[in-house]
Amino acid sequence: FKACDGIFLNYTWKPEYLVQSKITAGQRDRDVYVGVDVFGRGCFGGGGFNTCEVALFAIAVRVLLANVS
């Protein structure tokens, strides 16, 4: 991670993995990108009309852990 511009997590991330990735990235937390599978194939949130909830969760993790490094 230190030798690249950013990291893109797979679509099958779990909430605890997202939290851990943010903590691990420290000040480079904006260089961690996550995908959302709108079809929900085995992904957090299940896709479909829940896709916005997954996006809001990802935003909440960023806000809640803003002071963690």
GROMACS .gro file of N, CA and C in nm:
model
  207
    1PHE      N    1   0.082  -0.120   0.000
    1PHE     CA    2   0.000   0.000   0.000
    1PHE      C    3   0.086   0.126   0.000
    2LYS      N    4   0.199   0.122   0.068
    2LYS     CA    5   0.286   0.240   0.074
    2LYS      C    6   0.348   0.274  -0.060
    3ALA      N    7   0.362   0.175  -0.147
    3ALA     CA    8   0.429   0.196  -0.276
    3ALA      C    9   0.331   0.225  -0.390
    4CYS      N   10   0.202   0.244  -0.359
    4CYS     CA   11   0.104   0.268  -0.465
    4CYS      C   12   0.022   0.393  -0.433
    5ASP      N   13  -0.060   0.432  -0.529
    5ASP     CA   14  -0.144   0.551  -0.512
    5ASP      C   15  -0.271   0.524  -0.435
    6GLY      N   16  -0.312   0.398  -0.428
    6GLY     CA   17  -0.436   0.364  -0.359
    6GLY      C   18  -0.463   0.215  -0.369
    7ILE      N   19  -0.568   0.172  -0.302
    7ILE     CA   20  -0.607   0.031  -0.305
    7ILE      C   21  -0.757   0.023  -0.325
    8PHE      N   22  -0.799  -0.070  -0.409
    8PHE     CA   23  -0.940  -0.092  -0.436
    8PHE      C   24  -0.979  -0.226  -0.375
    9LEU      N   25  -1.067  -0.224  -0.276
    9LEU     CA   26  -1.113  -0.348  -0.213
    9LEU      C   27  -1.215  -0.416  -0.302
   10ASN      N   28  -1.218  -0.546  -0.296
   10ASN     CA   29  -1.311  -0.626  -0.376
   10ASN      C   30  -1.456  -0.591  -0.339
   11TYR      N   31  -1.549  -0.629  -0.425
   11TYR     CA   32  -1.690  -0.604  -0.400
   11TYR      C   33  -1.742  -0.684  -0.281
   12THR      N   34  -1.671  -0.787  -0.241
   12THR     CA   35  -1.719  -0.874  -0.134
   12THR      C   36  -1.666  -0.834   0.004
   13TRP      N   37  -1.635  -0.706   0.023
   13TRP     CA   38  -1.587  -0.661   0.153
   13TRP      C   39  -1.698  -0.674   0.256
   14LYS      N   40  -1.657  -0.689   0.379
   14LYS     CA   41  -1.749  -0.695   0.491
   14LYS      C   42  -1.730  -0.569   0.576
   15PRO      N   43  -1.830  -0.530   0.653
   15PRO     CA   44  -1.819  -0.407   0.733
   15PRO      C   45  -1.693  -0.403   0.819
   16GLU      N   46  -1.660  -0.513   0.884
   16GLU     CA   47  -1.541  -0.513   0.970
   16GLU      C   48  -1.412  -0.496   0.890
   17TYR      N   49  -1.410  -0.544   0.763
   17TYR     CA   50  -1.292  -0.526   0.678
   17TYR      C   51  -1.276  -0.379   0.639
   18LEU      N   52  -1.388  -0.313   0.615
   18LEU     CA   53  -1.382  -0.171   0.578
   18LEU      C   54  -1.327  -0.088   0.695
   19VAL      N   55  -1.375  -0.118   0.814
   19VAL     CA   56  -1.326  -0.048   0.933
   19VAL      C   57  -1.177  -0.073   0.951
   20GLN      N   58  -1.135  -0.199   0.939
   20GLN     CA   59  -0.994  -0.232   0.957
   20GLN      C   60  -0.907  -0.165   0.849
   21SER      N   61  -0.955  -0.161   0.726
   21SER     CA   62  -0.879  -0.097   0.618
   21SER      C   63  -0.860   0.052   0.645
   22LYS      N   64  -0.964   0.117   0.697
   22LYS     CA   65  -0.953   0.259   0.728
   22LYS      C   66  -0.852   0.283   0.838
   23ILE      N   67  -0.857   0.201   0.942
   23ILE     CA   68  -0.763   0.216   1.053
   23ILE      C   69  -0.620   0.191   1.005
   24THR      N   70  -0.601   0.086   0.926
   24THR     CA   71  -0.469   0.051   0.876
   24THR      C   72  -0.413   0.160   0.785
   25ALA      N   73  -0.498   0.221   0.703
   25ALA     CA   74  -0.453   0.324   0.609
   25ALA      C   75  -0.411   0.452   0.680
   26GLY      N   76  -0.460   0.474   0.799
   26GLY     CA   77  -0.423   0.595   0.874
   26GLY      C   78  -0.458   0.722   0.799
   27GLN      N   79  -0.360   0.809   0.779
   27GLN     CA   80  -0.385   0.936   0.711
   27GLN      C   81  -0.414   0.919   0.562
   28ARG      N   82  -0.387   0.800   0.508
   28ARG     CA   83  -0.416   0.776   0.367
   28ARG      C   84  -0.552   0.708   0.347
   29ASP      N   85  -0.642   0.727   0.439
   29ASP     CA   86  -0.771   0.660   0.431
   29ASP      C   87  -0.851   0.699   0.306
   30ARG      N   88  -0.821   0.813   0.249
   30ARG     CA   89  -0.890   0.853   0.125
   30ARG      C   90  -0.836   0.781   0.003
   31ASP      N   91  -0.733   0.701   0.023
   31ASP     CA   92  -0.676   0.621  -0.086
   31ASP      C   93  -0.728   0.479  -0.086
   32VAL      N   94  -0.825   0.451  -0.001
   32VAL     CA   95  -0.888   0.319   0.004
   32VAL      C   96  -1.024   0.331  -0.063
   33TYR      N   97  -1.044   0.253  -0.170
   33TYR     CA   98  -1.168   0.258  -0.247
   33TYR      C   99  -1.242   0.125  -0.233
   34VAL      N  100  -1.374   0.131  -0.231
   34VAL     CA  101  -1.454   0.009  -0.220
   34VAL      C  102  -1.557   0.007  -0.332
   35GLY      N  103  -1.586  -0.113  -0.376
   35GLY     CA  104  -1.688  -0.131  -0.478
   35GLY      C  105  -1.819  -0.172  -0.414
   36VAL      N  106  -1.928  -0.146  -0.483
   36VAL     CA  107  -2.061  -0.188  -0.439
   36VAL      C  108  -2.125  -0.262  -0.554
   37ASP      N  109  -2.163  -0.386  -0.530
   37ASP     CA  110  -2.229  -0.467  -0.632
   37ASP      C  111  -2.379  -0.442  -0.622
   38VAL      N  112  -2.435  -0.367  -0.715
   38VAL     CA  113  -2.577  -0.333  -0.708
   38VAL      C  114  -2.667  -0.455  -0.727
   39PHE      N  115  -2.612  -0.564  -0.779
   39PHE     CA  116  -2.689  -0.686  -0.793
   39PHE      C  117  -2.682  -0.769  -0.665
   40GLY      N  118  -2.593  -0.733  -0.574
   40GLY     CA  119  -2.587  -0.794  -0.443
   40GLY      C  120  -2.543  -0.939  -0.440
   41ARG      N  121  -2.457  -0.978  -0.529
   41ARG     CA  122  -2.414  -1.119  -0.535
   41ARG      C  123  -2.322  -1.152  -0.419
   42GLY      N  124  -2.381  -1.193  -0.306
   42GLY     CA  125  -2.305  -1.231  -0.189
   42GLY      C  126  -2.236  -1.115  -0.120
   43CYS      N  127  -2.286  -0.995  -0.138
   43CYS     CA  128  -2.220  -0.877  -0.084
   43CYS      C  129  -2.298  -0.818   0.033
   44PHE      N  130  -2.227  -0.739   0.113
   44PHE     CA  131  -2.288  -0.667   0.223
   44PHE      C  132  -2.401  -0.580   0.170
   45GLY      N  133  -2.516  -0.586   0.231
   45GLY     CA  134  -2.630  -0.503   0.192
   45GLY      C  135  -2.726  -0.572   0.099
   46GLY      N  136  -2.680  -0.669   0.023
   46GLY     CA  137  -2.768  -0.746  -0.064
   46GLY      C  138  -2.805  -0.681  -0.196
   47GLY      N  139  -2.754  -0.564  -0.225
   47GLY     CA  140  -2.779  -0.499  -0.355
   47GLY      C  141  -2.920  -0.445  -0.369
   48GLY      N  142  -2.958  -0.422  -0.493
   48GLY     CA  143  -3.092  -0.371  -0.522
   48GLY      C  144  -3.118  -0.237  -0.455
   49PHE      N  145  -3.234  -0.228  -0.391
   49PHE     CA  146  -3.272  -0.102  -0.327
   49PHE      C  147  -3.191  -0.074  -0.199
   50ASN      N  148  -3.113  -0.171  -0.154
   50ASN     CA  149  -3.028  -0.151  -0.036
   50ASN      C  150  -2.893  -0.090  -0.071
   51THR      N  151  -2.864  -0.070  -0.198
   51THR     CA  152  -2.734  -0.019  -0.241
   51THR      C  153  -2.701   0.115  -0.175
   52CYS      N  154  -2.800   0.201  -0.163
   52CYS     CA  155  -2.774   0.332  -0.101
   52CYS      C  156  -2.737   0.315   0.046
   53GLU      N  157  -2.792   0.214   0.113
   53GLU     CA  158  -2.758   0.190   0.253
   53GLU      C  159  -2.612   0.150   0.268
   54VAL      N  160  -2.560   0.074   0.171
   54VAL     CA  161  -2.419   0.033   0.174
   54VAL      C  162  -2.331   0.157   0.157
   55ALA      N  163  -2.367   0.243   0.066
   55ALA     CA  164  -2.290   0.365   0.044
   55ALA      C  165  -2.293   0.454   0.168
   56LEU      N  166  -2.408   0.466   0.229
   56LEU     CA  167  -2.419   0.547   0.351
   56LEU      C  168  -2.338   0.486   0.465
   57PHE      N  169  -2.332   0.354   0.472
   57PHE     CA  170  -2.250   0.288   0.574
   57PHE      C  171  -2.103   0.322   0.553
   58ALA      N  172  -2.057   0.316   0.430
   58ALA     CA  173  -1.917   0.346   0.400
   58ALA      C  174  -1.885   0.491   0.438
   59ILE      N  175  -1.976   0.582   0.413
   59ILE     CA  176  -1.957   0.722   0.451
   59ILE      C  177  -1.954   0.734   0.603
   60ALA      N  178  -2.042   0.663   0.673
   60ALA     CA  179  -2.048   0.669   0.819
   60ALA      C  180  -1.917   0.619   0.881
   61VAL      N  181  -1.860   0.513   0.823
   61VAL     CA  182  -1.733   0.462   0.875
   61VAL      C  183  -1.627   0.570   0.864
   62ARG      N  184  -1.624   0.640   0.754
   62ARG     CA  185  -1.525   0.747   0.734
   62ARG      C  186  -1.545   0.857   0.837
   63VAL      N  187  -1.668   0.896   0.860
   63VAL     CA  188  -1.697   1.005   0.953
   63VAL      C  189  -1.671   0.961   1.097
   64LEU      N  190  -1.718   0.844   1.135
   64LEU     CA  191  -1.705   0.797   1.273
   64LEU      C  192  -1.560   0.774   1.312
   65LEU      N  193  -1.479   0.732   1.216
   65LEU     CA  194  -1.339   0.701   1.246
   65LEU      C  195  -1.245   0.813   1.202
   66ALA      N  196  -1.298   0.932   1.185
   66ALA     CA  197  -1.218   1.043   1.133
   66ALA      C  198  -1.097   1.074   1.220
   67ASN      N  199  -1.107   1.053   1.348
   67ASN     CA  200  -0.997   1.087   1.438
   67ASN      C  201  -0.912   0.968   1.478
   68VAL      N  202  -0.936   0.852   1.417
   68VAL     CA  203  -0.857   0.733   1.449
   68VAL      C  204  -0.741   0.724   1.352
   69SER      N  205  -0.623   0.704   1.403
   69SER     CA  206  -0.506   0.688   1.315
   69SER      C  207  -0.411   0.587   1.371
   0.00000   0.00000   0.00000
